[in-house]
CSV table of C-alpha atoms (C1' of nucleotides) in Angstrom, one decimal:
chain,number,residue,atom,x,y,z
L,1,UNK,CA,125.3,96.9,64.7
L,2,UNK,CA,127.5,98.5,67.2
L,3,UNK,CA,124.3,99.6,68.9
L,4,UNK,CA,123.2,96.0,69.5
L,5,UNK,CA,126.7,95.0,70.4
L,6,UNK,CA,127.1,97.5,73.2
L,7,UNK,CA,123.5,96.9,74.3
L,8,UNK,CA,124.2,93.3,74.9
L,9,UNK,CA,127.4,94.1,76.7
L,10,UNK,CA,125.6,96.6,78.9
L,11,UNK,CA,122.9,94.1,79.7
L,12,UNK,CA,125.3,91.5,80.9
L,13,UNK,CA,127.2,94.1,82.8
L,14,UNK,CA,124.0,95.3,84.5
L,15,UNK,CA,123.2,91.8,85.5
L,16,UNK,CA,126.5,91.2,87.1
L,17,UNK,CA,126.2,94.4,89.0
L,18,UNK,CA,122.8,93.5,90.3
L,19,UNK,CA,124.1,90.1,91.3
L,20,UNK,CA,127.0,91.6,93.2
L,21,UNK,CA,124.8,94.2,94.8
L,22,UNK,CA,122.2,91.7,95.9
L,23,UNK,CA,124.8,89.4,97.5
L,24,UNK,CA,126.6,92.4,99.1
L,25,UNK,CA,123.5,93.8,100.7
L,26,UNK,CA,122.4,90.3,101.9
L,27,UNK,CA,125.8,89.7,103.5
L,28,UNK,CA,126.1,93.2,104.9
L,29,UNK,CA,122.7,92.9,106.5
L,30,UNK,CA,123.4,89.5,107.9
L,31,UNK,CA,126.9,90.0,109.3
L,32,UNK,CA,127.3,93.7,109.3
L,33,UNK,CA,129.0,96.0,106.8
L,34,UNK,CA,132.4,96.2,108.5
L,35,UNK,CA,132.5,92.5,109.3
L,36,UNK,CA,132.0,91.6,105.7
L,37,UNK,CA,135.0,91.9,103.4
L,38,UNK,CA,134.9,92.6,99.7
L,39,UNK,CA,136.4,89.1,99.3
L,40,UNK,CA,133.4,87.7,101.0
L,41,UNK,CA,131.1,89.5,98.6
L,42,UNK,CA,133.1,88.4,95.6
L,43,UNK,CA,133.1,84.8,96.8
L,44,UNK,CA,129.4,84.8,97.4
L,45,UNK,CA,128.8,86.1,93.9
L,46,UNK,CA,131.3,83.6,92.4
L,47,UNK,CA,133.7,86.2,91.0
L,48,UNK,CA,137.1,87.4,91.8
L,49,UNK,CA,137.7,90.3,94.2
L,50,UNK,CA,139.1,92.2,91.2
L,51,UNK,CA,135.8,92.0,89.4
L,52,UNK,CA,134.0,93.7,92.2
L,53,UNK,CA,136.2,96.7,91.9
L,54,UNK,CA,135.7,96.8,88.1
L,55,UNK,CA,132.0,97.3,88.7
L,56,UNK,CA,132.0,99.4,91.9
L,57,UNK,CA,134.7,101.9,92.6
L,58,UNK,CA,134.4,101.4,96.3
L,59,UNK,CA,132.9,99.0,98.8
L,60,UNK,CA,130.4,101.7,99.8
L,61,UNK,CA,129.1,102.0,96.2
L,62,UNK,CA,127.8,98.4,96.5
L,63,UNK,CA,125.1,99.9,98.7
L,64,UNK,CA,124.6,103.5,97.6
L,65,UNK,CA,124.3,104.3,93.9
L,66,UNK,CA,121.4,106.6,93.8
L,67,UNK,CA,120.2,106.8,90.3
L,68,UNK,CA,117.3,109.1,91.4
L,69,UNK,CA,119.7,112.0,91.4
L,70,UNK,CA,119.2,112.5,87.8
L,71,UNK,CA,115.4,111.9,88.1
L,72,UNK,CA,115.2,114.7,90.6
L,73,UNK,CA,117.2,117.1,88.6
L,74,UNK,CA,115.0,116.5,85.6
L,75,UNK,CA,111.9,116.9,87.7
L,76,UNK,CA,113.2,120.3,88.8
L,77,UNK,CA,114.1,121.5,85.4
L,78,UNK,CA,110.6,120.6,84.2
L,79,UNK,CA,108.9,122.4,87.0
L,80,UNK,CA,107.6,126.0,86.6
L,81,UNK,CA,110.0,128.6,87.8
L,82,UNK,CA,107.4,131.1,89.0
L,83,UNK,CA,107.2,130.0,92.6
L,84,UNK,CA,109.3,130.1,95.8
L,85,UNK,CA,112.5,128.0,95.5
L,86,UNK,CA,111.6,125.7,98.4
L,87,UNK,CA,108.2,125.0,97.1
L,88,UNK,CA,109.5,124.3,93.7
L,89,UNK,CA,112.2,121.9,94.9
L,90,UNK,CA,109.9,120.3,97.5
L,91,UNK,CA,107.4,119.6,94.8
L,92,UNK,CA,110.0,117.9,92.6
L,93,UNK,CA,111.3,115.8,95.5
L,94,UNK,CA,107.8,114.6,96.4
L,95,UNK,CA,107.1,113.8,92.8
L,96,UNK,CA,110.3,111.9,92.5
L,97,UNK,CA,109.5,109.9,95.6
L,98,UNK,CA,106.2,109.0,94.2
L,99,UNK,CA,107.8,107.7,91.0
L,100,UNK,CA,110.4,105.9,93.1
L,101,UNK,CA,108.1,104.0,95.4
L,102,UNK,CA,105.9,103.0,92.5
L,103,UNK,CA,102.9,105.2,93.0
L,104,UNK,CA,100.9,102.2,94.2
L,105,UNK,CA,100.3,101.6,97.9
L,106,UNK,CA,98.0,100.1,100.5
L,107,UNK,CA,99.2,96.5,99.9
L,108,UNK,CA,102.5,94.9,100.5
L,109,UNK,CA,105.8,96.4,99.5
L,110,UNK,CA,107.2,95.6,96.1
L,111,UNK,CA,110.5,93.8,95.9
L,112,UNK,CA,112.0,97.0,94.6
L,113,UNK,CA,110.9,98.8,97.7
L,114,UNK,CA,112.2,96.0,99.9
L,115,UNK,CA,115.5,96.3,98.3
L,116,UNK,CA,115.5,100.1,98.7
L,117,UNK,CA,114.6,99.7,102.4
L,118,UNK,CA,117.4,97.2,103.0
L,119,UNK,CA,119.8,99.7,101.5
L,120,UNK,CA,118.4,102.6,103.4
L,121,UNK,CA,118.7,100.7,106.7
L,122,UNK,CA,122.3,99.9,106.0
L,123,UNK,CA,123.0,103.5,105.0
L,124,UNK,CA,121.5,104.8,108.2
L,125,UNK,CA,123.1,102.4,110.6
L,126,UNK,CA,126.6,102.3,109.1
L,127,UNK,CA,128.7,105.4,109.7
L,128,UNK,CA,130.9,105.0,106.6
L,129,UNK,CA,127.8,104.5,104.4
L,130,UNK,CA,125.9,107.3,106.0
L,131,UNK,CA,128.8,109.7,105.5
L,132,UNK,CA,129.2,108.9,101.9
L,133,UNK,CA,125.5,109.0,101.3
L,134,UNK,CA,125.3,112.5,102.8
L,135,UNK,CA,128.2,113.5,100.6
L,136,UNK,CA,126.2,112.3,97.6
L,137,UNK,CA,123.5,114.6,98.7
L,138,UNK,CA,126.0,117.3,98.4
L,139,UNK,CA,126.6,116.5,94.7
L,140,UNK,CA,122.8,116.2,94.2
L,141,UNK,CA,122.5,119.6,95.7
L,142,UNK,CA,124.8,121.0,93.0
L,143,UNK,CA,122.7,119.3,90.3
L,144,UNK,CA,119.5,120.8,91.7
L,145,UNK,CA,121.0,124.3,91.8
L,146,UNK,CA,122.2,123.8,88.2
L,147,UNK,CA,118.7,122.6,87.2
L,148,UNK,CA,117.0,125.7,88.5
L,149,UNK,CA,117.4,127.6,85.3
L,150,UNK,CA,119.7,129.9,87.4
L,151,UNK,CA,118.5,133.4,86.5
L,152,UNK,CA,122.0,134.8,86.6
L,153,UNK,CA,125.6,134.1,87.3
L,154,UNK,CA,125.3,136.5,90.2
L,155,UNK,CA,126.9,134.7,93.1
L,156,UNK,CA,124.3,135.9,95.5
L,157,UNK,CA,121.5,134.2,93.6
L,158,UNK,CA,123.5,131.0,93.6
L,159,UNK,CA,124.1,131.2,97.3
L,160,UNK,CA,120.5,131.6,98.0
L,161,UNK,CA,119.7,128.6,95.8
L,162,UNK,CA,122.3,126.5,97.5
L,163,UNK,CA,120.8,127.3,100.9
L,164,UNK,CA,117.3,126.4,99.8
L,165,UNK,CA,118.4,123.3,98.1
L,166,UNK,CA,120.5,122.0,100.9
L,167,UNK,CA,117.7,122.6,103.4
L,168,UNK,CA,115.2,120.8,101.2
L,169,UNK,CA,117.5,117.8,100.8
L,170,UNK,CA,118.0,117.6,104.5
L,171,UNK,CA,114.3,117.6,105.1
L,172,UNK,CA,113.9,114.9,102.5
L,173,UNK,CA,116.6,112.8,104.1
L,174,UNK,CA,114.8,113.1,107.4
L,175,UNK,CA,111.7,111.7,105.8
L,176,UNK,CA,113.7,108.9,104.3
L,177,UNK,CA,115.1,107.9,107.7
L,178,UNK,CA,111.6,108.0,109.1
L,179,UNK,CA,110.3,105.9,106.2
L,180,UNK,CA,113.0,103.3,106.9
L,181,UNK,CA,112.3,103.2,110.6
L,182,UNK,CA,108.7,102.7,109.7
L,183,UNK,CA,109.6,99.8,107.5
L,184,UNK,CA,107.9,101.6,104.6
L,185,UNK,CA,104.4,101.5,106.1
L,186,UNK,CA,103.8,105.2,105.7
L,187,UNK,CA,103.8,106.6,102.2
L,188,UNK,CA,107.0,108.3,101.4
L,189,UNK,CA,105.6,111.3,99.6
L,190,UNK,CA,103.4,112.1,102.6
L,191,UNK,CA,106.4,111.9,104.9
L,192,UNK,CA,108.3,114.2,102.8
L,193,UNK,CA,105.4,116.7,102.7
L,194,UNK,CA,105.2,116.5,106.5
L,195,UNK,CA,108.9,117.1,106.9
L,196,UNK,CA,108.7,120.1,104.7
L,197,UNK,CA,105.7,121.4,106.6
L,198,UNK,CA,107.8,121.1,109.8
L,199,UNK,CA,110.8,122.8,108.4
L,200,UNK,CA,109.3,125.4,106.1
L,201,UNK,CA,105.8,126.0,107.4
L,202,UNK,CA,102.5,124.3,106.8
L,203,UNK,CA,101.7,126.3,103.6
L,204,UNK,CA,104.8,125.8,101.7
L,205,UNK,CA,104.1,122.5,100.0
L,206,UNK,CA,100.8,122.0,98.3
L,207,UNK,CA,99.0,118.8,98.6
L,208,UNK,CA,98.9,118.8,94.9
J,1,UNK,CA,146.4,116.8,144.2
J,2,UNK,CA,145.0,114.5,141.6
J,3,UNK,CA,143.3,117.6,140.1
J,4,UNK,CA,146.6,119.3,139.4
J,5,UNK,CA,148.1,116.1,138.2
J,6,UNK,CA,145.5,115.4,135.6
J,7,UNK,CA,145.4,119.0,134.6
J,8,UNK,CA,149.1,119.0,133.8
J,9,UNK,CA,148.7,115.8,131.8
J,10,UNK,CA,145.8,117.2,130.0
J,11,UNK,CA,147.7,120.4,129.1
J,12,UNK,CA,150.6,118.5,127.6
J,13,UNK,CA,148.2,116.3,125.8
J,14,UNK,CA,146.4,119.2,124.3
J,15,UNK,CA,149.6,120.8,123.2
J,16,UNK,CA,150.7,117.7,121.4
J,17,UNK,CA,147.3,117.5,119.7
J,18,UNK,CA,147.6,121.1,118.6
J,19,UNK,CA,151.1,120.5,117.3
J,20,UNK,CA,150.0,117.4,115.3
J,21,UNK,CA,146.9,119.2,114.0
J,22,UNK,CA,148.9,122.3,112.9
J,23,UNK,CA,151.5,120.2,111.0
J,24,UNK,CA,148.8,118.0,109.5
J,25,UNK,CA,146.7,120.9,108.1
J,26,UNK,CA,149.8,122.6,106.8
J,27,UNK,CA,150.9,119.4,105.0
J,28,UNK,CA,147.4,118.6,103.8
J,29,UNK,CA,147.0,122.1,102.4
J,30,UNK,CA,150.4,122.0,100.7
J,31,UNK,CA,150.5,118.6,99.2
J,32,UNK,CA,146.8,117.6,99.4
J,33,UNK,CA,145.1,115.3,101.9
J,34,UNK,CA,145.3,112.1,100.0
J,35,UNK,CA,148.9,112.6,99.0
J,36,UNK,CA,149.9,113.1,102.6
J,37,UNK,CA,150.3,109.9,104.7
J,38,UNK,CA,149.9,109.7,108.4
J,39,UNK,CA,153.6,108.9,108.6
J,40,UNK,CA,154.4,112.2,107.0
J,41,UNK,CA,152.4,114.0,109.6
J,42,UNK,CA,154.0,112.1,112.4
J,43,UNK,CA,157.4,112.8,110.9
J,44,UNK,CA,156.8,116.5,110.6
J,45,UNK,CA,155.6,116.6,114.2
J,46,UNK,CA,158.6,114.6,115.4
J,47,UNK,CA,156.6,111.7,116.8
J,48,UNK,CA,156.0,108.1,115.8
J,49,UNK,CA,153.0,107.2,113.6
J,50,UNK,CA,151.6,105.3,116.6
J,51,UNK,CA,151.3,108.5,118.6
J,52,UNK,CA,149.1,110.1,116.0
J,53,UNK,CA,146.6,107.4,116.4
J,54,UNK,CA,146.7,107.7,120.1
J,55,UNK,CA,145.6,111.3,119.8
J,56,UNK,CA,143.3,111.1,116.8
J,57,UNK,CA,141.2,108.1,116.1
J,58,UNK,CA,141.3,108.6,112.3
J,59,UNK,CA,143.3,110.6,109.8
J,60,UNK,CA,140.2,112.7,109.1
J,61,UNK,CA,139.9,113.7,112.8
J,62,UNK,CA,143.1,115.6,112.3
J,63,UNK,CA,141.1,118.2,110.4
J,64,UNK,CA,137.6,117.9,111.7
J,65,UNK,CA,137.0,117.9,115.5
J,66,UNK,CA,134.2,120.4,115.9
J,67,UNK,CA,134.0,121.3,119.5
J,68,UNK,CA,131.2,123.8,118.6
J,69,UNK,CA,128.7,121.0,118.6
J,70,UNK,CA,128.4,121.2,122.4
J,71,UNK,CA,128.3,125.0,122.2
J,72,UNK,CA,125.3,124.9,119.9
J,73,UNK,CA,123.5,122.4,121.9
J,74,UNK,CA,123.9,124.5,125.1
J,75,UNK,CA,122.8,127.6,123.1
J,76,UNK,CA,119.6,125.7,122.1
J,77,UNK,CA,118.8,124.4,125.5
J,78,UNK,CA,119.2,128.0,126.9
J,79,UNK,CA,116.9,129.6,124.3
J,80,UNK,CA,113.2,130.2,125.0
J,81,UNK,CA,111.0,127.4,123.8
J,82,UNK,CA,108.0,129.6,122.9
J,83,UNK,CA,108.9,130.2,119.2
J,84,UNK,CA,108.9,128.3,116.0
J,85,UNK,CA,111.5,125.5,115.9
J,86,UNK,CA,113.4,126.9,112.9
J,87,UNK,CA,113.6,130.3,114.5
J,88,UNK,CA,114.8,128.9,117.7
J,89,UNK,CA,117.5,126.7,116.2
J,90,UNK,CA,118.5,129.5,113.7
J,91,UNK,CA,119.0,131.9,116.5
J,92,UNK,CA,121.2,129.5,118.4
J,93,UNK,CA,123.3,128.8,115.3
J,94,UNK,CA,123.9,132.4,114.6
J,95,UNK,CA,124.7,133.1,118.2
J,96,UNK,CA,127.2,130.2,118.2
J,97,UNK,CA,128.8,131.5,115.0
J,98,UNK,CA,129.2,134.9,116.6
J,99,UNK,CA,131.0,133.3,119.6
J,100,UNK,CA,133.1,131.2,117.3
J,101,UNK,CA,134.4,134.0,115.0
J,102,UNK,CA,135.2,136.1,118.0
J,103,UNK,CA,132.5,138.7,117.7
J,104,UNK,CA,135.0,141.4,116.5
J,105,UNK,CA,135.2,142.2,112.8
J,106,UNK,CA,136.2,144.8,110.3
J,107,UNK,CA,139.9,144.3,110.7
J,108,UNK,CA,142.0,141.3,109.7
J,109,UNK,CA,141.2,137.7,110.6
J,110,UNK,CA,142.4,136.3,113.9
J,111,UNK,CA,144.8,133.4,113.8
J,112,UNK,CA,142.0,131.3,115.1
J,113,UNK,CA,139.8,132.3,112.2
J,114,UNK,CA,142.7,131.6,109.8
J,115,UNK,CA,143.0,128.1,111.2
J,116,UNK,CA,139.3,127.6,111.0
J,117,UNK,CA,139.3,128.7,107.4
J,118,UNK,CA,142.1,126.4,106.4
J,119,UNK,CA,140.3,123.5,107.9
J,120,UNK,CA,137.0,124.4,106.3
J,121,UNK,CA,138.7,124.7,102.9
J,122,UNK,CA,140.1,121.2,103.3
J,123,UNK,CA,136.8,119.9,104.4
J,124,UNK,CA,135.0,121.3,101.4
J,125,UNK,CA,137.5,120.2,98.8
J,126,UNK,CA,138.3,116.7,100.1
J,127,UNK,CA,135.6,114.2,99.5
J,128,UNK,CA,136.5,112.0,102.5
J,129,UNK,CA,136.6,114.9,104.8
J,130,UNK,CA,133.5,116.4,103.5
J,131,UNK,CA,131.6,113.2,103.9
J,132,UNK,CA,132.7,112.7,107.5
J,133,UNK,CA,132.0,116.3,108.3
J,134,UNK,CA,128.4,115.9,107.0
J,135,UNK,CA,128.1,112.8,109.1
J,136,UNK,CA,129.2,114.8,112.1
J,137,UNK,CA,126.4,117.2,111.3
J,138,UNK,CA,124.1,114.2,111.6
J,139,UNK,CA,125.3,113.6,115.2
J,140,UNK,CA,124.9,117.3,115.9
J,141,UNK,CA,121.4,117.1,114.7
J,142,UNK,CA,120.6,114.5,117.3
J,143,UNK,CA,122.1,116.6,120.0
J,144,UNK,CA,120.0,119.6,118.9
J,145,UNK,CA,116.8,117.6,118.9
J,146,UNK,CA,117.7,116.3,122.3
J,147,UNK,CA,118.4,119.8,123.5
J,148,UNK,CA,115.0,121.1,122.5
J,149,UNK,CA,113.3,120.1,125.8
J,150,UNK,CA,111.4,117.6,123.7
J,151,UNK,CA,107.8,118.1,124.7
J,152,UNK,CA,107.1,114.4,124.6
J,153,UNK,CA,108.3,111.0,123.5
J,154,UNK,CA,105.6,111.1,120.9
J,155,UNK,CA,107.5,110.0,117.7
J,156,UNK,CA,105.7,112.5,115.5
J,157,UNK,CA,107.1,115.4,117.5
J,158,UNK,CA,110.6,114.0,117.3
J,159,UNK,CA,110.2,113.6,113.6
J,160,UNK,CA,109.2,117.2,113.1
J,161,UNK,CA,112.1,118.4,115.2
J,162,UNK,CA,114.5,116.2,113.2
J,163,UNK,CA,113.2,117.7,110.0
J,164,UNK,CA,113.6,121.2,111.2
J,165,UNK,CA,117.0,120.6,112.7
J,166,UNK,CA,118.4,118.9,109.6
J,167,UNK,CA,117.2,121.7,107.4
J,168,UNK,CA,118.7,124.3,109.7
J,169,UNK,CA,122.0,122.6,109.8
J,170,UNK,CA,122.0,122.3,106.0
J,171,UNK,CA,121.4,126.0,105.7
J,172,UNK,CA,124.2,126.8,108.2
J,173,UNK,CA,126.5,124.5,106.3
J,174,UNK,CA,125.8,126.4,103.1
J,175,UNK,CA,126.7,129.6,104.8
J,176,UNK,CA,129.9,128.0,106.1
J,177,UNK,CA,130.9,127.0,102.6
J,178,UNK,CA,130.2,130.5,101.3
J,179,UNK,CA,132.2,132.0,104.2
J,180,UNK,CA,135.2,129.9,103.2
J,181,UNK,CA,134.8,130.8,99.5
J,182,UNK,CA,134.8,134.4,100.6
J,183,UNK,CA,138.0,133.9,102.6
J,184,UNK,CA,136.1,135.0,105.7
J,185,UNK,CA,135.5,138.5,104.4
J,186,UNK,CA,131.8,138.5,105.1
J,187,UNK,CA,130.7,138.1,108.6
J,188,UNK,CA,129.6,134.6,109.3
J,189,UNK,CA,126.5,135.3,111.4
J,190,UNK,CA,125.2,137.5,108.6
J,191,UNK,CA,125.8,134.8,106.0
J,192,UNK,CA,123.9,132.3,108.2
J,193,UNK,CA,121.0,134.8,108.5
J,194,UNK,CA,120.9,135.2,104.7
J,195,UNK,CA,120.9,131.5,104.2
J,196,UNK,CA,118.0,131.1,106.6
J,197,UNK,CA,116.1,133.9,104.9
J,198,UNK,CA,116.6,132.1,101.5
J,199,UNK,CA,115.5,128.8,102.8
J,200,UNK,CA,112.8,129.6,105.4
J,201,UNK,CA,111.6,133.1,104.3
J,202,UNK,CA,112.7,136.6,105.1
J,203,UNK,CA,110.8,136.8,108.4
J,204,UNK,CA,111.9,133.7,110.1
J,205,UNK,CA,115.2,134.9,111.7
J,206,UNK,CA,115.2,138.1,113.5
J,207,UNK,CA,118.1,140.5,113.3
J,208,UNK,CA,118.2,140.2,117.1
T,1,DA,C1',163.7,105.9,146.9
T,2,DC,C1',159.7,103.7,145.0
T,3,DC,C1',155.2,102.7,142.6
T,4,DG,C1',151.9,103.1,139.3
T,5,DA,C1',149.8,105.1,135.5
T,6,DA,C1',150.0,107.5,131.4
T,7,DG,C1',152.4,108.0,127.3
T,8,DT,C1',155.4,106.4,123.6
T,9,DG,C1',157.5,103.3,120.1
T,10,DG,C1',157.9,98.7,117.6
T,11,DT,C1',156.1,94.7,115.1
T,12,DA,C1',153.0,92.2,112.8
T,13,DG,C1',148.8,91.9,110.9
T,14,DT,C1',144.1,93.0,108.3
T,15,DG,C1',141.5,95.0,104.7
T,16,DA,C1',140.4,98.5,101.1
T,17,DC,C1',142.2,99.8,97.1
T,18,DT,C1',145.6,100.4,92.9
T,19,DA,C1',148.8,99.8,89.6
T,20,DC,C1',150.7,96.3,86.0
T,21,DC,C1',150.4,92.1,83.4
T,22,DA,C1',148.4,88.0,81.2
T,23,DG,C1',144.6,85.3,79.6
T,24,DT,C1',139.8,84.5,77.5
T,25,DG,C1',135.6,84.8,75.3
T,26,DC,C1',132.8,87.0,71.9
T,27,DG,C1',131.1,90.5,68.4
T,28,DG,C1',132.2,92.4,63.9
T,29,DT,C1',135.1,92.1,59.6
T,30,DA,C1',137.7,90.0,55.6
E,1,DT,C1',134.9,80.4,58.1
E,2,DA,C1',139.1,82.2,59.9
E,3,DC,C1',140.9,86.3,62.0
E,4,DC,C1',141.3,90.6,64.7
E,5,DG,C1',140.1,93.5,68.4
E,6,DC,C1',138.2,94.7,72.6
E,7,DA,C1',135.9,94.4,76.6
E,8,DC,C1',136.0,91.6,80.7
E,9,DT,C1',138.3,88.7,84.0
E,10,DG,C1',141.9,87.0,87.2
E,11,DG,C1',146.6,87.1,89.5
E,12,DT,C1',150.4,89.5,91.9
E,13,DA,C1',152.5,92.8,94.4
E,14,DG,C1',152.3,96.9,96.6
E,15,DT,C1',150.5,101.2,99.4
E,16,DC,C1',148.2,103.0,103.2
E,17,DA,C1',144.9,103.5,107.0
E,18,DC,C1',144.2,101.3,111.0
E,19,DT,C1',144.5,97.7,115.0
E,20,DA,C1',145.9,94.4,118.2
E,21,DC,C1',149.8,93.1,121.4
E,22,DC,C1',154.2,93.9,123.1
E,23,DA,C1',158.0,96.3,126.0
E,24,DC,C1',159.9,100.7,127.5
E,25,DT,C1',160.2,105.3,129.5
E,26,DT,C1',158.8,109.0,132.2
E,27,DC,C1',157.0,111.5,135.7
E,28,DG,C1',153.7,112.9,139.4
E,29,DG,C1',152.5,111.4,144.1
E,30,DT,C1',153.4,108.5,148.3
DNA sequence: ACCGAAGTGGTAGTGACTACCAGTGCGGTA
DNA sequence: TACCGCACTGGTAGTCACTACCACTTCGGT
């Protein structure tokens, strides 16, 4: 089956990517992002520098790669449209965060969360990564606007949606930074809710 | 006088910088940012590639350099503290935009606005520039938070201010993008006010 | 007339990234 | 089972942003 074929290929590919990413983030954390060359990462993972570029278009993508973008967009599309934009987007962001951090809390962090935290810390402290990450938010913003059924092609509606979406993402990002500074001790969804309350008023995001 | 001395030096330096920037933006607009090398810019301005780097730390800074950051921070610090964070920051941003676009409108764009528009268009369409510009917003956010008298070192207060500031800047950025797409036909302060209304509610920013 | 500091240019290098080319393993087919 | 094809890998050479480290000029102030 061509299905199985491509599945196997994809699996191996995913493994190599995870291997590269793990080594990269370890080295970046240890020695610093700028002080670590792509060659170093390749060497640590036991592959040639070429292979790194085959899997990740840029050095920055070794750290970034948010796959939650799609998750958030789906969450938005699935949410009821009959509510203020900010409330709608905020709810989706919080829900996505809950999914992302695993939903369970009170004990120690899961390896997944540790990994996420390490990446976040790098993203926050390294200018190049921070810049590209914020630019990714920009793309995510477009996805969110597209996911909001968009009542019309009327440019004004789109503009208002853009404004709301960008402000929401900014608030979420602030919560993410805080979460990283806190080493993940505070629950991420709560932090996002607090950030939204600070920016948009106490009543805008429900406690669900 | 040492004063006069350094003033003359600074003047000439500023002229060279403006020359370089003008040529750079013209070339970037004509051929595209990535397709234009720093050597090209240096050649067009009649200086050596080295000189470019003496005046601008990176190629991106040939386009970016927002000097309004300081203006906004001052505006914030001068605004009365007894009002909601978002309203306070929003007012300062709108006031800064009014200063920036010259205050006068209805006729044609000033050369200064043309220049600003050209840079904005580049910033929006070029990923590398967009990313760095958004990262500059991040620094600006810190400046804004610092300018808000900061009632206490209590981390929670700072977090709430960060959230509000980031959301405000995001809304402003959306307005800037819209302004550029509109070729500057709509008044920038009005666009910012509209963006704020969309994100934070109709009542949050006064019409002054 | 002279000194010193700022500005300029050159050279050689590093590191991210991109073609272009040649192997190599491994799944699916005859 | 032998063969074909294709994805994946590695190598080489090159571009370009950017960074030391160098010598030179120029020009304001003594």
